[in-house]
Amino acid sequence: MSPQQPAGEPLPGAGELPEQVRAAASSGGQRPFAVYLHVPYCRVRCGYCDFNTYTNLAMGGGASAGDYVDTLAGELRLARAAMEQVGLPQRAAQTVFVGGGTPTMLPAGDLARMLQLVRETWGLDEGAEVTTEANPETVDERYLAALAQAGFTRVSFGMQSAVPQVLRTLDRTHTPERVPQVVSWARRAGLATSLDLIYGTPGESLDDWRRSLEAAVEIGPDHLSAYALVIEEGTRMWTQVRRGELPLPTDDDEAAKYELADALLGGAGYEWYEISNWARPGHECVHNQAYWRDWDWWGAGPGAHSHLGDVRMWNTKHPVAWAGQAAAGRLPVAGHEVVDAESRELERVMLGIRMREGLELRSLTRPGEATTASGTPRRLVPVVGGLVAQGLLDGAAALAGRAVLTLRGRLMADTVTYRLTQ
């Protein structure tokens, strides 16, 4: 979840949701439901990180690591009551994702309690995907076995790189040798595994990135994510780049690294299903797809974001303030926004185009507009033809009425979205 807290309207009352959520009870209340639980603690704050994380595990006021699950339980009780008040139907969670921060800074028993809270609050769908993020240095074989016994089905390890100097630049605390060990332990416990990689770290060569990809393939997780490093203003790395202490990655460098990732991962049997994500068939991350496919979800914990119908909400960011509101019986939501029809349509296209199956072009038809036999709006025929000619959309898919990105198109997805929505 984004740590940013945009300007927005406060909630109408201590335990109430915005009135617009009531519309979701009738129009969108049957949409699938997911839960995100944010754990804000980290051993070290990485120089590139702008997430809502804290290295102080003893903040007090219900915000210390030892109090965290009890405070979270209070928020979940308030959330369920508020959803019932506006008439949202009870829906079992189809996915649960515990993110951070570093969730595995907490004992395994605390993560088990958090999952049990979800069961008690909303229910857990049979066959639900339940994931936690983990730093390789914070788990051992017993810890992972305890997660599996509690009902977790999946663990996502922050590998980032297999090159020690790159890990040092990123302020990562684990060693490359630790990653295959923890993946092996997770497999033994019956957990599906994912590795997160980052490319474009200042000073990382193409050979460094190849080494990381080859190491990840050799480990053989079920799922891999590869994200271009974004150096956010205000982070320590941003200051280092501004001072000239670290070189700024170039767009061409990041494009070359993405193309290398797609080639190596594809050759190893991983299929891309979203621009930054590859998986062995059947191991795509359901929780990721919940965001891209416009599910409803509740995000609990400091700074977490929620989405119900056309309403987005974000929690109070600082853990002490978040905990104080929950303890006082106030839903700890700092603000909300109602997404208008134009913004929702833009997001639908932007997110849909990122997926492997792409977007049905007929879904872009405006009222009263003529279409081709394949369903493409006639006004978009030259636009789609131009995108195919530029190598950004797959030609065969376009003829069948779908906008599907090519490899080059994945690198220019924003351009494709813009052209299709004008």
GROMACS .gro file of C-alpha atoms in nm, residues 5-225:
model
  221
    5GLN     CA    1  -0.163   1.030   0.240
    6PRO     CA    2  -0.331   1.252  -0.019
    7ALA     CA    3  -0.557   1.532   0.085
    8GLY     CA    4  -0.912   1.412   0.135
    9GLU     CA    5  -1.230   1.446   0.333
   10PRO     CA    6  -1.242   1.322   0.693
   11LEU     CA    7  -1.493   1.058   0.791
   12PRO     CA    8  -1.840   1.182   0.884
   13GLY     CA    9  -1.823   1.035   1.237
   14ALA     CA   10  -1.608   0.835   1.474
   15GLY     CA   11  -1.718   0.492   1.354
   16GLU     CA   12  -1.887   0.574   1.025
   17LEU     CA   13  -1.794   0.526   0.662
   18PRO     CA   14  -1.868   0.784   0.391
   19GLU     CA   15  -2.229   0.776   0.270
   20GLN     CA   16  -2.110   0.691  -0.081
   21VAL     CA   17  -2.000   0.347   0.043
   22ARG     CA   18  -2.368   0.267   0.086
   23ALA     CA   19  -2.401   0.259  -0.293
   24ALA     CA   20  -2.152  -0.029  -0.300
   25ALA     CA   21  -2.395  -0.231  -0.092
   26SER     CA   22  -2.637  -0.246  -0.383
   27SER     CA   23  -2.424  -0.198  -0.694
   28GLY     CA   24  -2.090  -0.349  -0.603
   29GLY     CA   25  -2.146  -0.534  -0.282
   30GLN     CA   26  -2.099  -0.873  -0.444
   31ARG     CA   27  -1.752  -0.795  -0.568
   32PRO     CA   28  -1.478  -1.018  -0.427
   33PHE     CA   29  -1.323  -0.900  -0.100
   34ALA     CA   30  -0.959  -0.894   0.010
   35VAL     CA   31  -0.776  -0.789   0.326
   36TYR     CA   32  -0.439  -0.616   0.362
   37LEU     CA   33  -0.268  -0.597   0.702
   38HIS     CA   34   0.019  -0.351   0.740
   39VAL     CA   35   0.301  -0.420   0.986
   40PRO     CA   36   0.512  -0.103   1.011
   41TYR     CA   37   0.826  -0.238   1.181
   42CYS     CA   38   1.168  -0.286   1.023
   43ARG     CA   39   1.510  -0.372   1.159
   44VAL     CA   40   1.675  -0.116   0.929
   45ARG     CA   41   1.514   0.151   0.712
   46CYS     CA   42   1.655   0.104   0.362
   47GLY     CA   43   1.783   0.417   0.189
   48TYR     CA   44   1.542   0.385  -0.104
   49CYS     CA   45   1.232   0.310   0.106
   50ASP     CA   46   0.947   0.562   0.135
   51PHE     CA   47   0.693   0.318   0.282
   52ASN     CA   48   0.536   0.377   0.620
   53THR     CA   49   0.797   0.193   0.828
   54TYR     CA   50   0.967   0.245   1.165
   55THR     CA   51   1.270   0.093   1.334
   56ASN     CA   52   1.141   0.180   1.682
   57LEU     CA   53   0.959  -0.130   1.808
   58ALA     CA   54   0.874   0.027   2.146
   59MET     CA   55   0.674   0.340   2.059
   60GLY     CA   56   0.421   0.288   2.339
   61GLY     CA   57   0.058   0.393   2.338
   62GLY     CA   58  -0.057   0.066   2.186
   63ALA     CA   59   0.183   0.110   1.892
   64SER     CA   60   0.470  -0.104   2.015
   65ALA     CA   61   0.537  -0.433   1.840
   66GLY     CA   62   0.420  -0.625   2.145
   67ASP     CA   63   0.082  -0.445   2.141
   68TYR     CA   64   0.032  -0.441   1.768
   69VAL     CA   65  -0.205  -0.737   1.725
   70ASP     CA   66  -0.432  -0.621   2.008
   71THR     CA   67  -0.457  -0.274   1.850
   72LEU     CA   68  -0.520  -0.426   1.508
   73ALA     CA   69  -0.804  -0.632   1.657
   74GLY     CA   70  -0.969  -0.308   1.767
   75GLU     CA   71  -0.950  -0.161   1.418
   76LEU     CA   72  -1.097  -0.474   1.260
   77ARG     CA   73  -1.391  -0.472   1.502
   78LEU     CA   74  -1.459  -0.107   1.414
   79ALA     CA   75  -1.424  -0.178   1.042
   80ARG     CA   76  -1.675  -0.463   1.044
   81ALA     CA   77  -1.926  -0.257   1.244
   82ALA     CA   78  -1.890   0.038   1.006
   83MET     CA   79  -1.936  -0.183   0.699
   84GLU     CA   80  -2.247  -0.340   0.849
   85GLN     CA   81  -2.385   0.004   0.931
   86VAL     CA   82  -2.387   0.105   0.563
   87GLY     CA   83  -2.532  -0.227   0.456
   88LEU     CA   84  -2.231  -0.390   0.294
   89PRO     CA   85  -2.289  -0.765   0.284
   90GLN     CA   86  -2.067  -0.997   0.482
   91ARG     CA   87  -1.805  -1.138   0.247
   92ALA     CA   88  -1.534  -1.385   0.336
   93ALA     CA   89  -1.186  -1.270   0.240
   94GLN     CA   90  -1.060  -1.443  -0.074
   95THR     CA   91  -0.706  -1.320  -0.015
   96VAL     CA   92  -0.512  -1.188   0.283
   97PHE     CA   93  -0.177  -1.014   0.242
   98VAL     CA   94   0.044  -0.917   0.537
   99GLY     CA   95   0.288  -0.649   0.423
  100GLY     CA   96   0.515  -0.385   0.564
  101GLY     CA   97   0.763  -0.298   0.679
  102THR     CA   98   0.879  -0.641   0.772
  103PRO     CA   99   0.589  -0.849   0.908
  104THR     CA  100   0.828  -1.122   1.018
  105MET     CA  101   0.979  -0.886   1.272
  106LEU     CA  102   0.681  -1.007   1.477
  107PRO     CA  103   0.672  -1.359   1.625
  108ALA     CA  104   0.506  -1.624   1.408
  109GLY     CA  105   0.235  -1.652   1.672
  110ASP     CA  106   0.142  -1.287   1.619
  111LEU     CA  107   0.098  -1.342   1.245
  112ALA     CA  108  -0.115  -1.647   1.324
  113ARG     CA  109  -0.332  -1.431   1.554
  114MET     CA  110  -0.370  -1.170   1.280
  115LEU     CA  111  -0.500  -1.433   1.040
  116GLN     CA  112  -0.737  -1.562   1.304
  117LEU     CA  113  -0.869  -1.205   1.349
  118VAL     CA  114  -0.955  -1.197   0.978
  119ARG     CA  115  -1.140  -1.527   1.015
  120GLU     CA  116  -1.336  -1.395   1.312
  121THR     CA  117  -1.409  -1.056   1.151
  122TRP     CA  118  -1.513  -1.148   0.798
  123GLY     CA  119  -1.445  -1.515   0.749
  124LEU     CA  120  -1.185  -1.672   0.522
  125ASP     CA  121  -1.289  -1.819   0.190
  126GLU     CA  122  -1.214  -2.187   0.141
  127GLY     CA  123  -0.895  -2.202  -0.060
  128ALA     CA  124  -0.807  -1.840   0.016
  129GLU     CA  125  -0.457  -1.722  -0.069
  130VAL     CA  126  -0.278  -1.599   0.246
  131THR     CA  127   0.061  -1.431   0.198
  132THR     CA  128   0.315  -1.263   0.417
  133GLU     CA  129   0.619  -1.067   0.311
  134ALA     CA  130   0.944  -1.169   0.481
  135ASN     CA  131   1.304  -1.057   0.509
  136PRO     CA  132   1.521  -1.368   0.463
  137GLU     CA  133   1.715  -1.292   0.783
  138THR     CA  134   1.404  -1.279   1.003
  139VAL     CA  135   1.274  -1.634   0.956
  140ASP     CA  136   1.396  -1.986   1.017
  141GLU     CA  137   1.255  -2.330   0.941
  142ARG     CA  138   1.046  -2.343   1.258
  143TYR     CA  139   0.900  -1.997   1.194
  144LEU     CA  140   0.790  -2.090   0.841
  145ALA     CA  141   0.639  -2.418   0.956
  146ALA     CA  142   0.438  -2.225   1.217
  147LEU     CA  143   0.302  -1.994   0.945
  148ALA     CA  144   0.191  -2.290   0.735
  149GLN     CA  145   0.025  -2.451   1.034
  150ALA     CA  146  -0.164  -2.126   1.103
  151GLY     CA  147  -0.310  -2.121   0.752
  152PHE     CA  148  -0.063  -1.912   0.550
  153THR     CA  149  -0.026  -2.048   0.199
  154ARG     CA  150   0.244  -1.827   0.053
  155VAL     CA  151   0.551  -1.624   0.151
  156SER     CA  152   0.715  -1.345  -0.049
  157PHE     CA  153   1.085  -1.297   0.026
  158GLY     CA  154   1.262  -0.969  -0.038
  159MET     CA  155   1.564  -1.092  -0.233
  160GLN     CA  156   1.621  -0.768  -0.429
  161SER     CA  157   1.962  -0.877  -0.565
  162ALA     CA  158   2.218  -1.157  -0.555
  163VAL     CA  159   2.511  -0.914  -0.572
  164PRO     CA  160   2.657  -0.809  -0.233
  165GLN     CA  161   2.756  -0.459  -0.343
  166VAL     CA  162   2.404  -0.394  -0.478
  167LEU     CA  163   2.252  -0.516  -0.152
  168ARG     CA  164   2.484  -0.280   0.037
  169THR     CA  165   2.372   0.013  -0.178
  170LEU     CA  166   2.011  -0.079  -0.101
  171ASP     CA  167   2.092  -0.115   0.274
  172ARG     CA  168   1.963  -0.471   0.270
  173THR     CA  169   2.074  -0.678   0.571
  174HIS     CA  170   2.059  -1.031   0.430
  175THR     CA  171   2.327  -1.220   0.241
  176PRO     CA  172   2.264  -1.377  -0.102
  177GLU     CA  173   2.329  -1.725   0.043
  178ARG     CA  174   2.035  -1.692   0.280
  179VAL     CA  175   1.769  -1.675   0.009
  180PRO     CA  176   1.789  -2.031  -0.130
  181GLN     CA  177   1.794  -2.160   0.227
  182VAL     CA  178   1.472  -1.988   0.331
  183VAL     CA  179   1.297  -2.083   0.005
  184SER     CA  180   1.390  -2.444   0.071
  185TRP     CA  181   1.249  -2.423   0.426
  186ALA     CA  182   0.929  -2.265   0.296
  187ARG     CA  183   0.883  -2.541   0.040
  188ARG     CA  184   0.937  -2.803   0.309
  189ALA     CA  185   0.658  -2.639   0.510
  190GLY     CA  186   0.426  -2.655   0.209
  191LEU     CA  187   0.428  -2.281   0.136
  192ALA     CA  188   0.429  -2.136  -0.214
  193THR     CA  189   0.720  -1.896  -0.265
  194SER     CA  190   0.781  -1.564  -0.436
  195LEU     CA  191   1.094  -1.354  -0.472
  196ASP     CA  192   1.098  -0.976  -0.510
  197LEU     CA  193   1.380  -0.833  -0.723
  198ILE     CA  194   1.477  -0.470  -0.785
  199TYR     CA  195   1.663  -0.349  -1.093
  200GLY     CA  196   1.817  -0.008  -1.162
  201THR     CA  197   2.003   0.031  -0.832
  202PRO     CA  198   2.270   0.303  -0.869
  203GLY     CA  199   2.593   0.137  -0.978
  204GLU     CA  200   2.426  -0.192  -1.081
  205SER     CA  201   2.561  -0.317  -1.415
  206LEU     CA  202   2.371  -0.527  -1.667
  207ASP     CA  203   2.592  -0.820  -1.568
  208ASP     CA  204   2.501  -0.765  -1.201
  209TRP     CA  205   2.134  -0.784  -1.293
  210ARG     CA  206   2.190  -1.095  -1.504
  211ARG     CA  207   2.363  -1.255  -1.206
  212SER     CA  208   2.062  -1.178  -0.984
  213LEU     CA  209   1.815  -1.317  -1.238
  214GLU     CA  210   2.016  -1.635  -1.290
  215ALA     CA  211   2.041  -1.684  -0.913
  216ALA     CA  212   1.666  -1.639  -0.874
  217VAL     CA  213   1.594  -1.888  -1.153
  218GLU     CA  214   1.831  -2.139  -0.995
  219ILE     CA  215   1.645  -2.104  -0.662
  220GLY     CA  216   1.324  -2.176  -0.854
  221PRO     CA  217   1.042  -1.996  -0.668
  222ASP     CA  218   0.683  -2.026  -0.786
  223HIS     CA  219   0.656  -1.653  -0.854
  224LEU     CA  220   0.889  -1.361  -0.924
  225SER     CA  221   0.836  -0.986  -0.917
   0.00000   0.00000   0.00000
